[in-house]
PDB file of C-alpha atoms in Angstrom:
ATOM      1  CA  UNK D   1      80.125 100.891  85.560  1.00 89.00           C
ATOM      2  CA  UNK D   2      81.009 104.620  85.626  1.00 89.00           C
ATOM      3  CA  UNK D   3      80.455 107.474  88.173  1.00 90.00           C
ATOM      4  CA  UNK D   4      78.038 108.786  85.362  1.00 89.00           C
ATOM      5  CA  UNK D   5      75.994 105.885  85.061  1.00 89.00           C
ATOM      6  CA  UNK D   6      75.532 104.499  88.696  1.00 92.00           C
ATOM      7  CA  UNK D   7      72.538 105.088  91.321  1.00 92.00           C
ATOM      8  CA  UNK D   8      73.877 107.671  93.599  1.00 94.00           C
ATOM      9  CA  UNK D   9      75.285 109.405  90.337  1.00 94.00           C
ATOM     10  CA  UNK D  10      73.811 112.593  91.328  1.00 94.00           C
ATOM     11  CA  UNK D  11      74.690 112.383  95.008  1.00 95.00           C
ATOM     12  CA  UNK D  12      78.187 111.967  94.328  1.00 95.00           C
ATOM     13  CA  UNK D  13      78.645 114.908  92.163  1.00 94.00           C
ATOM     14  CA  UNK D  14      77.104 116.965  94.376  1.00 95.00           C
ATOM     15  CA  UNK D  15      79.424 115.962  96.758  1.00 94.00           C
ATOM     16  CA  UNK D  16      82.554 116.173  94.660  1.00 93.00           C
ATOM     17  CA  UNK D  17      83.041 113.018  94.035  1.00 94.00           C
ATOM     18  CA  UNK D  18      83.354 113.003  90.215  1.00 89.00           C
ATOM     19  CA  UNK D  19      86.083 112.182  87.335  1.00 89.00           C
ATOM     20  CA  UNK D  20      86.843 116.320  86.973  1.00 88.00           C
ATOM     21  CA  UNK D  21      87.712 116.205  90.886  1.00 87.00           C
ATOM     22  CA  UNK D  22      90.598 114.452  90.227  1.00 88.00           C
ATOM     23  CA  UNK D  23      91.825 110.116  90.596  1.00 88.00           C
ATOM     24  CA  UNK D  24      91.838 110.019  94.394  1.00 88.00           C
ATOM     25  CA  UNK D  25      88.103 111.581  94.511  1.00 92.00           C
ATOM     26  CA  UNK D  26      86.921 109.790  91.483  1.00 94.00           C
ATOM     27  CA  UNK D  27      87.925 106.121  93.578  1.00 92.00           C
ATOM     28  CA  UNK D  28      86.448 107.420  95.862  1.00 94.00           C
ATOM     29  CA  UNK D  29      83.329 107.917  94.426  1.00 95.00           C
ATOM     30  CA  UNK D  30      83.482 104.626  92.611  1.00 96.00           C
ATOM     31  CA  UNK D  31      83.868 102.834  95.696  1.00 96.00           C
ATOM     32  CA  UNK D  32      80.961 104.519  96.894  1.00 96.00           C
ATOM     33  CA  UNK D  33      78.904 104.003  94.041  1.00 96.00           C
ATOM     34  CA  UNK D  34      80.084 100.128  94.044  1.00 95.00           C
ATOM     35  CA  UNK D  35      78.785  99.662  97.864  1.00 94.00           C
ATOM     36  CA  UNK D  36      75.391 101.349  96.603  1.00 95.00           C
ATOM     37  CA  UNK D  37      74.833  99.475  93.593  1.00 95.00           C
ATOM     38  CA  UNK D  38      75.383  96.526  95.455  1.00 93.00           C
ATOM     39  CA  UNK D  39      72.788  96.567  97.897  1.00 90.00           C
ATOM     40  CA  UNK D  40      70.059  98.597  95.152  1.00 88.00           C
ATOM     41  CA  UNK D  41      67.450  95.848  94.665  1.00 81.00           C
ATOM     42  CA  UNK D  42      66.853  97.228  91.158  1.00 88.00           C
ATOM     43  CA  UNK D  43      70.426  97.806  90.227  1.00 92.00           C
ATOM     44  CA  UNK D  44      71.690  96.327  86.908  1.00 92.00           C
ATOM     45  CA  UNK D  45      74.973  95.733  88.432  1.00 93.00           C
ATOM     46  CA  UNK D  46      73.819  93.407  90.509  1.00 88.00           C
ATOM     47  CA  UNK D  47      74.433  90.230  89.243  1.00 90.00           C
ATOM     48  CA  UNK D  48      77.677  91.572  88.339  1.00 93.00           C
ATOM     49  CA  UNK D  49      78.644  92.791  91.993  1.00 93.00           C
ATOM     50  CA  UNK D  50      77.323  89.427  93.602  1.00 91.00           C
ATOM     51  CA  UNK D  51      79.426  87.247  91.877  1.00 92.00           C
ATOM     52  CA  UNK D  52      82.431  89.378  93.384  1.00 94.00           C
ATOM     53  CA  UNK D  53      84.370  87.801  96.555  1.00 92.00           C
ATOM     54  CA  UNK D  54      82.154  88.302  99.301  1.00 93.00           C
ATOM     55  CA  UNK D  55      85.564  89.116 101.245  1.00 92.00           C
ATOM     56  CA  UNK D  56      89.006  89.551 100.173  1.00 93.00           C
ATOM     57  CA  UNK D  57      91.174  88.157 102.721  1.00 92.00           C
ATOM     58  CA  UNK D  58      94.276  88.266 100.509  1.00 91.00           C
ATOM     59  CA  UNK D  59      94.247  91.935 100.358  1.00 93.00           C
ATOM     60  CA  UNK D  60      96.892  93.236 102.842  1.00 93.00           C
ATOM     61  CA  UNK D  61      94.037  96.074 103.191  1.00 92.00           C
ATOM     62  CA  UNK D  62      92.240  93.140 105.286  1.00 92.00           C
ATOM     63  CA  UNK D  63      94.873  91.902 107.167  1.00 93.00           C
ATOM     64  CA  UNK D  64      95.133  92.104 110.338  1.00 92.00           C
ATOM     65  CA  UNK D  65      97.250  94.511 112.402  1.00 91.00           C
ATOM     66  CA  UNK D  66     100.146  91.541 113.625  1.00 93.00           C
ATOM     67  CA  UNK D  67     100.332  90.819 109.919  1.00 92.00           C
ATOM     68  CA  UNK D  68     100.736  93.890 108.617  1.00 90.00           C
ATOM     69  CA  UNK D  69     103.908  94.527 110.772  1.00 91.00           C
ATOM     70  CA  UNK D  70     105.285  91.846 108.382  1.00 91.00           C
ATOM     71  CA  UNK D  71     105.044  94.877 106.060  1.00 91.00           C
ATOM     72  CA  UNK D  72     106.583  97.713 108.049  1.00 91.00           C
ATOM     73  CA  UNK D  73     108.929 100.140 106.227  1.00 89.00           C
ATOM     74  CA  UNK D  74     107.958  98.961 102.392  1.00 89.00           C
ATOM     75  CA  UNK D  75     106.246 101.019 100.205  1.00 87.00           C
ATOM     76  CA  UNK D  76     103.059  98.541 100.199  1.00 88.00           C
ATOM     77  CA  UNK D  77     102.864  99.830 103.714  1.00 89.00           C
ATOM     78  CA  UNK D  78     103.563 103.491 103.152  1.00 88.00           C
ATOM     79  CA  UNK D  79     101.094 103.510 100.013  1.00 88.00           C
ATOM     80  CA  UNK D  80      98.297 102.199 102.487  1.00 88.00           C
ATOM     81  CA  UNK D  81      98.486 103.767 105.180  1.00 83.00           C
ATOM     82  CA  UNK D  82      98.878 107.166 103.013  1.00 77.00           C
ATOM     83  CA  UNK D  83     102.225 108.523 103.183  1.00 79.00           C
ATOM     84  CA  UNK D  84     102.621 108.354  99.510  1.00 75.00           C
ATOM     85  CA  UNK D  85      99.774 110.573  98.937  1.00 66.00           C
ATOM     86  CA  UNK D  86     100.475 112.994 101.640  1.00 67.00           C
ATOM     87  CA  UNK D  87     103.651 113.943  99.416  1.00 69.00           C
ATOM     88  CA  UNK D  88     100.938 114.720  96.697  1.00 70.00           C
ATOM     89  CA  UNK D  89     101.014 111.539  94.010  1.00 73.00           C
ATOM     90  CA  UNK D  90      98.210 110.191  93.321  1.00 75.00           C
ATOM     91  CA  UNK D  91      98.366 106.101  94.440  1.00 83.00           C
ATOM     92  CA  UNK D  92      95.919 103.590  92.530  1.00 85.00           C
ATOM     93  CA  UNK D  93      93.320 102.176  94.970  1.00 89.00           C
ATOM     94  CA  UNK D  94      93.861 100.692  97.694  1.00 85.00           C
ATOM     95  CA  UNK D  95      95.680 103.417  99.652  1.00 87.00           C
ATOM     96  CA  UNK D  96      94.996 105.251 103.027  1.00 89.00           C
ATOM     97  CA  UNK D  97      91.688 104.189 103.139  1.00 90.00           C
ATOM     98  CA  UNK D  98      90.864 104.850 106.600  1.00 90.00           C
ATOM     99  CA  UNK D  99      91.865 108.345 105.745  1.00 89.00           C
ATOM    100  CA  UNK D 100      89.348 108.276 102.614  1.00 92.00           C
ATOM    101  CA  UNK D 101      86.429 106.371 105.415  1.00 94.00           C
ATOM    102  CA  UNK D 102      87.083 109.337 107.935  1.00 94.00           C
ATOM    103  CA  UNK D 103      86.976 112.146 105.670  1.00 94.00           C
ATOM    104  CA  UNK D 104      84.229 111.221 102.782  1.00 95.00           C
ATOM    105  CA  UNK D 105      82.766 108.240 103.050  1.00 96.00           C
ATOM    106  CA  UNK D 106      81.266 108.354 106.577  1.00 96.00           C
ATOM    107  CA  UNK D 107      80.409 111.941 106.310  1.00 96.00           C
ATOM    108  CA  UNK D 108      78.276 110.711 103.201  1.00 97.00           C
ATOM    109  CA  UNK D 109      77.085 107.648 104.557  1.00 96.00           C
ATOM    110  CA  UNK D 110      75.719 109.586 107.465  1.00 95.00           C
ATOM    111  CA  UNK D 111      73.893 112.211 105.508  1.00 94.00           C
ATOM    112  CA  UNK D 112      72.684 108.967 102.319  1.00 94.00           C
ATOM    113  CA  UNK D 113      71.518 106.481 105.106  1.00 91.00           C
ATOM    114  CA  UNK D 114      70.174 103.990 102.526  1.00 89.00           C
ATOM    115  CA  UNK D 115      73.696 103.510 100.682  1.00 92.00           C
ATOM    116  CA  UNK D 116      75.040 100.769 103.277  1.00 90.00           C
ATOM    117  CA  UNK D 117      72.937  98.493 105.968  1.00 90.00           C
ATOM    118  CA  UNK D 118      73.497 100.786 109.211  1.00 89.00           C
ATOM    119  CA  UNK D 119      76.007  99.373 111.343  1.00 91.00           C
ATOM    120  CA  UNK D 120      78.134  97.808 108.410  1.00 93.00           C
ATOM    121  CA  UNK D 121      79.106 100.957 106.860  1.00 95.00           C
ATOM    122  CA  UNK D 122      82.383 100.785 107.715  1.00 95.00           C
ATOM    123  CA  UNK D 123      82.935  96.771 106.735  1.00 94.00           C
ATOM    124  CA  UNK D 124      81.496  97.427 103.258  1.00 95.00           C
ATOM    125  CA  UNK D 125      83.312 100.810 102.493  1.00 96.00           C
ATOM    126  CA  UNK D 126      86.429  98.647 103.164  1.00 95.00           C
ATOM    127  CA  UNK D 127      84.908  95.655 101.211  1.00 96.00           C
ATOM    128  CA  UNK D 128      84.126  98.025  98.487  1.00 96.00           C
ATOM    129  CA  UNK D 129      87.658  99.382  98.241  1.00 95.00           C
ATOM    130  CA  UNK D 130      89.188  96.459  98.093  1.00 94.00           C
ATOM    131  CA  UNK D 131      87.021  95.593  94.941  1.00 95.00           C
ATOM    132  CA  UNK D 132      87.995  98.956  93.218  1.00 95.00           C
ATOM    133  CA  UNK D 133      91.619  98.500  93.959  1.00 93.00           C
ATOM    134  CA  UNK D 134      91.414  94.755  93.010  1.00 93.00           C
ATOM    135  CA  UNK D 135      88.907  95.007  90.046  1.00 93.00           C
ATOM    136  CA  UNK D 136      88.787  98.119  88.370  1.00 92.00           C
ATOM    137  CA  UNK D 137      90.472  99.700  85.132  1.00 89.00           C
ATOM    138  CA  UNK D 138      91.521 102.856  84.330  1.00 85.00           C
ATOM    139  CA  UNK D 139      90.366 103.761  80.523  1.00 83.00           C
ATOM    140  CA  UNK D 140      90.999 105.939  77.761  1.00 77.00           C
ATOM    141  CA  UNK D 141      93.341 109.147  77.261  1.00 79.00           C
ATOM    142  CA  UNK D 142      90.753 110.767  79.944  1.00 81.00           C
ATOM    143  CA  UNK D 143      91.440 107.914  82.327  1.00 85.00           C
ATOM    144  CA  UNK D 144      88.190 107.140  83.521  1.00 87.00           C
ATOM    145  CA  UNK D 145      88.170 104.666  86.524  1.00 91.00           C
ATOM    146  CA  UNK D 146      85.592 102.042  86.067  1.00 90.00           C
ATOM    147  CA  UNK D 147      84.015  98.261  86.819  1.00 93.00           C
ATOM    148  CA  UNK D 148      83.837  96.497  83.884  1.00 90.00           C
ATOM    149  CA  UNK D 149      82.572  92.772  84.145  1.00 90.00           C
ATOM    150  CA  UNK D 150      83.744  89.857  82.470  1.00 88.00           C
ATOM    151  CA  UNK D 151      87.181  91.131  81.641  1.00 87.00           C
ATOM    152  CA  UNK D 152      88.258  91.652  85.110  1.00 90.00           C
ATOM    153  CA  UNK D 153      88.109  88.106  85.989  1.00 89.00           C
ATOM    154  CA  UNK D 154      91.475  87.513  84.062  1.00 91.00           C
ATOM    155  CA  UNK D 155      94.131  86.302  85.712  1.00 90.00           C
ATOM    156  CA  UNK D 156      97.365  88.097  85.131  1.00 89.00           C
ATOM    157  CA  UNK D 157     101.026  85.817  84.690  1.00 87.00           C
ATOM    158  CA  UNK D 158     103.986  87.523  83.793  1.00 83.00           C
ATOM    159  CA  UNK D 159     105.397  86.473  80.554  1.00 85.00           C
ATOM    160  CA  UNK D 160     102.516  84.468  80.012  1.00 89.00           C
ATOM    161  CA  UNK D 161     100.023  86.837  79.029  1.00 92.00           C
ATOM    162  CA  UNK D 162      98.178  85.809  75.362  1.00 95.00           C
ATOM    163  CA  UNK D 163      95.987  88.955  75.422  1.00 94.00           C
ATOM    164  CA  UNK D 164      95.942  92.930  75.236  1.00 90.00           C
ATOM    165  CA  UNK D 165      93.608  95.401  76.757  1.00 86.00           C
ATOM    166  CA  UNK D 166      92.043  97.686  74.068  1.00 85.00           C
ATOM    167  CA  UNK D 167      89.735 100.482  75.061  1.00 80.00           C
ATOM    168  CA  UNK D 168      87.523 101.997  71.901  1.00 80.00           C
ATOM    169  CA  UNK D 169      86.753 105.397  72.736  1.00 76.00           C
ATOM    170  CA  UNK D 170      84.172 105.419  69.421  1.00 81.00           C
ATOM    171  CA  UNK D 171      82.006 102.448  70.398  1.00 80.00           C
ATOM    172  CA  UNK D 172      82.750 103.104  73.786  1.00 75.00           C
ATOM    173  CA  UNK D 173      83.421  99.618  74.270  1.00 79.00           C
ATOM    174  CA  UNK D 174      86.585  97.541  76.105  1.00 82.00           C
ATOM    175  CA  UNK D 175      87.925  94.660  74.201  1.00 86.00           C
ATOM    176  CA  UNK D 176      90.453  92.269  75.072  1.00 89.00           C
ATOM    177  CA  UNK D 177      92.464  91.184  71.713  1.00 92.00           C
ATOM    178  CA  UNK D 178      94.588  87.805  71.278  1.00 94.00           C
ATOM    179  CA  UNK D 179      98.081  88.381  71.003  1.00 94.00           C
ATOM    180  CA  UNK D 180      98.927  84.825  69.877  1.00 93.00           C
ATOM    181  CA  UNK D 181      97.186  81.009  69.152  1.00 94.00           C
ATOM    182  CA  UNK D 182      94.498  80.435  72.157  1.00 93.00           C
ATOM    183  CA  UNK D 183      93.717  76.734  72.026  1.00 93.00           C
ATOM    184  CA  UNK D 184      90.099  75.509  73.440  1.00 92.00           C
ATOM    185  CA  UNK D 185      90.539  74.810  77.268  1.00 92.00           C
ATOM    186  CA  UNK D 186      93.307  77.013  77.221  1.00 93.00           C
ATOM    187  CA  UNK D 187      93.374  79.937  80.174  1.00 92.00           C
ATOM    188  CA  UNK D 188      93.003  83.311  78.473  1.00 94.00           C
ATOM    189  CA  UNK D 189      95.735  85.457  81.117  1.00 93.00           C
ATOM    190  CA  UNK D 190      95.647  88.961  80.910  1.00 91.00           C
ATOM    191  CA  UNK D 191      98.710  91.486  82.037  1.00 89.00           C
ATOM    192  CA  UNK D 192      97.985  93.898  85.211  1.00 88.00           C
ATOM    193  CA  UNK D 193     100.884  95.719  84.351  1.00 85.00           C
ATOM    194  CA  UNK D 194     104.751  96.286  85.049  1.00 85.00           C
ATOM    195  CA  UNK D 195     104.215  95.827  88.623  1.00 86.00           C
ATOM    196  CA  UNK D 196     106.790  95.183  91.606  1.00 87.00           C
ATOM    197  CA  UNK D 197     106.138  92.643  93.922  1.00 88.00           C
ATOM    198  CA  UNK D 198     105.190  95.152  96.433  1.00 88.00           C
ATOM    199  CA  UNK D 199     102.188  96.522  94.036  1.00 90.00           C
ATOM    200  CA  UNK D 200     101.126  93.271  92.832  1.00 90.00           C
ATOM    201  CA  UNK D 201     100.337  92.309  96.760  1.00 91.00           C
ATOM    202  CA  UNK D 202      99.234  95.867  97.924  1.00 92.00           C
ATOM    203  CA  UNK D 203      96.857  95.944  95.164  1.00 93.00           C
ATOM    204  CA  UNK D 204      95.485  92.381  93.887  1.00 92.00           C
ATOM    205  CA  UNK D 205      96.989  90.425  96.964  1.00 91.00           C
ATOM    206  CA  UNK D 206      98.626  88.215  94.603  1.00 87.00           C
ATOM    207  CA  UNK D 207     102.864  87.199  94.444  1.00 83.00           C
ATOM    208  CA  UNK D 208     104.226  85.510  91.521  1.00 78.00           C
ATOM    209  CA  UNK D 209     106.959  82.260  91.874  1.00 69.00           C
ATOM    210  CA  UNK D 210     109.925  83.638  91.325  1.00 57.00           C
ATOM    211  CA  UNK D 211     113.107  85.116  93.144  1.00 46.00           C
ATOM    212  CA  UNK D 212     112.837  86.024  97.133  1.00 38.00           C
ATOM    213  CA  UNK D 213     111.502  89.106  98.226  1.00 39.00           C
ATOM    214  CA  UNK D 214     114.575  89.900  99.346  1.00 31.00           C
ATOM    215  CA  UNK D 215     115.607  90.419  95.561  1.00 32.00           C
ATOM    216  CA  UNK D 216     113.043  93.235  95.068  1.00 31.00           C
ATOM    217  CA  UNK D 217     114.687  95.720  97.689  1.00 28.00           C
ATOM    218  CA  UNK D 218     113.830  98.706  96.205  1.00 29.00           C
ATOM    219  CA  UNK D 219     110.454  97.753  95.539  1.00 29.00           C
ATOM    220  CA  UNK D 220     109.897  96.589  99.067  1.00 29.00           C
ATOM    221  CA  UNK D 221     111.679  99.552 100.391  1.00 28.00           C
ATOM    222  CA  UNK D 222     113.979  97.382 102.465  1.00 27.00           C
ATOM    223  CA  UNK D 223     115.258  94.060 102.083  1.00 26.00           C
ATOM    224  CA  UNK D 224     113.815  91.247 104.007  1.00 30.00           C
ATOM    225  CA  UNK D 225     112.418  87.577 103.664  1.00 32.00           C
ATOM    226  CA  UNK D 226     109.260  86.163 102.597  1.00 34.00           C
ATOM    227  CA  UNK D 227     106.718  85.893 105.391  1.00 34.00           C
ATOM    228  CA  UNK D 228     107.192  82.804 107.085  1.00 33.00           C
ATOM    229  CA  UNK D 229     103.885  82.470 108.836  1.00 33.00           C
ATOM    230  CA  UNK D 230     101.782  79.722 106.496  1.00 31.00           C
ATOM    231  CA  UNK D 231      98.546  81.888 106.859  1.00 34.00           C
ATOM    232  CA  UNK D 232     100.229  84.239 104.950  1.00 31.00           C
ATOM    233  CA  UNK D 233     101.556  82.702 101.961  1.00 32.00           C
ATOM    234  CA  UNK D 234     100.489  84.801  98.707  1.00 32.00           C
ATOM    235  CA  UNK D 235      98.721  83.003  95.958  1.00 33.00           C
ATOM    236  CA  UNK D 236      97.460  84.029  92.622  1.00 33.00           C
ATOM    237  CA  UNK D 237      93.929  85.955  92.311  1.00 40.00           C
ATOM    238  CA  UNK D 238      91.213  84.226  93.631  1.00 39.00           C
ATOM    239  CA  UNK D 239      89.058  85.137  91.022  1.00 39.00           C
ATOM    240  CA  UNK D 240      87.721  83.035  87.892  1.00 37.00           C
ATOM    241  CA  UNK D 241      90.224  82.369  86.099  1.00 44.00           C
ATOM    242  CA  UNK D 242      88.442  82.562  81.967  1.00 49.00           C
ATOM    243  CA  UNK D 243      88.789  80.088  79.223  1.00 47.00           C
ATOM    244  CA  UNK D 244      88.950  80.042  75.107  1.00 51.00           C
TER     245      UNK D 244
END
């Protein structure tokens, strides 16, 4: 799913919201057009979009406000809250959302009343950018943000990844290739990317076994231990998890 090809399509070009505008306006329109496809009885997304969580509680983006302290002076915290972009880089979704709720999406939820259930607008913008951050790729030399289904239920292991992203720009299509032997039964893992630790919980609310935190100081920004509280602990995506 595209900016192009969604139900508000015109709507959010007309409010700026498009792939020429730039990353941080194009997520934003994506999010946009995810919360409006999802509630469009008619959409074709919407089998798609309902099997997504119905809530992402794994996302620091949903924590709440005595866990996020847990996060205070690391760039997972600085990248949400929007200090990163203030310096002018662009950060991939999630990142200072309530910044991108106050200045576009409740101005245009206000004036496209049928986008959201009224009095939820703000719970489902938030929803909806946790989905884009969590869900969506970034394809092709133009780098078009978009949903794609299927694929994005991969999980991603480092070192254990048996397949590669491949995005044909031709047949317009997004194929995932084997890299080696997938056995019947056997987990087909994608890779998210060289990610720190700090990106890989900011962004998919996910933390791999492996060394402390306390390792990763200068992806963390500082060095300090691993949460202690047990309704914290981070655990892989929650997501389907495909098979050969």
């Amino acid at each position: 799913m595209l900016l192009d090809d969604c139900c508000i399509a015109r709507e959010l070009a007309r409010a700026g919201l498009s792939h020429r505008a730039g990353p941080d306006k194009e997520a934003a329109g994506l999010m946009l057009a995810v919360l409006a496809e999802r509630h469009c009885l008619s959409s074709r997304w919407a089998p798609y979009l309902a099997w997504l969580p119905k809530s992402l509680p794994r996302l620091p983006l949903s924590w709440p406000q005595d866990a996020l302290a847990l996060l205070a002076g690391t760039a997972a915290a600085d990248k949400l809250d929007g200090k990163w972009a203030r310096s002018g880089a662009f950060v991939e979704p999630p990142a200072e959302v309530e910044v991108l709720w106050r200045d576009i999406a409740r101005p245009f939820l206000e004036h496209h009343r049928t986008v959201a259930p009224a009095g939820r607008e703000h719970a489902e913008f938030l929803w909806a950018a946790g989905v884009v951050g969590a869900y969506s790729f970034t394809l092709g030399r133009k780098r078009f943000q978009a949903m794609v289904p299927l694929w994005d239920a991969l999980n991603s292991v480092t070192g254990r990844a048996n397949v590669r992203l491949h995005h044909c720009a031709r047949s317009a299509s997004l194929q995932m290739i084997a890299t080696q032997g997938i056995a019947q039964g056997e987990e087909v893992i994608n890779c998210y990317g060289r990610l720190s630790p700090g990106e890989l919980l900011r962004r998919y609310g996910i933390s791999e076994p492996g060394p402390s935190l306390c390792r990763y100081k200068g992806c963390f920004g500082r060095a300090q231990s691993a949460p202690a509280n047990p309704g914290l602990q981070l655990w892989r995506h929650p997501c389907f998890g495909g098979t050969a």
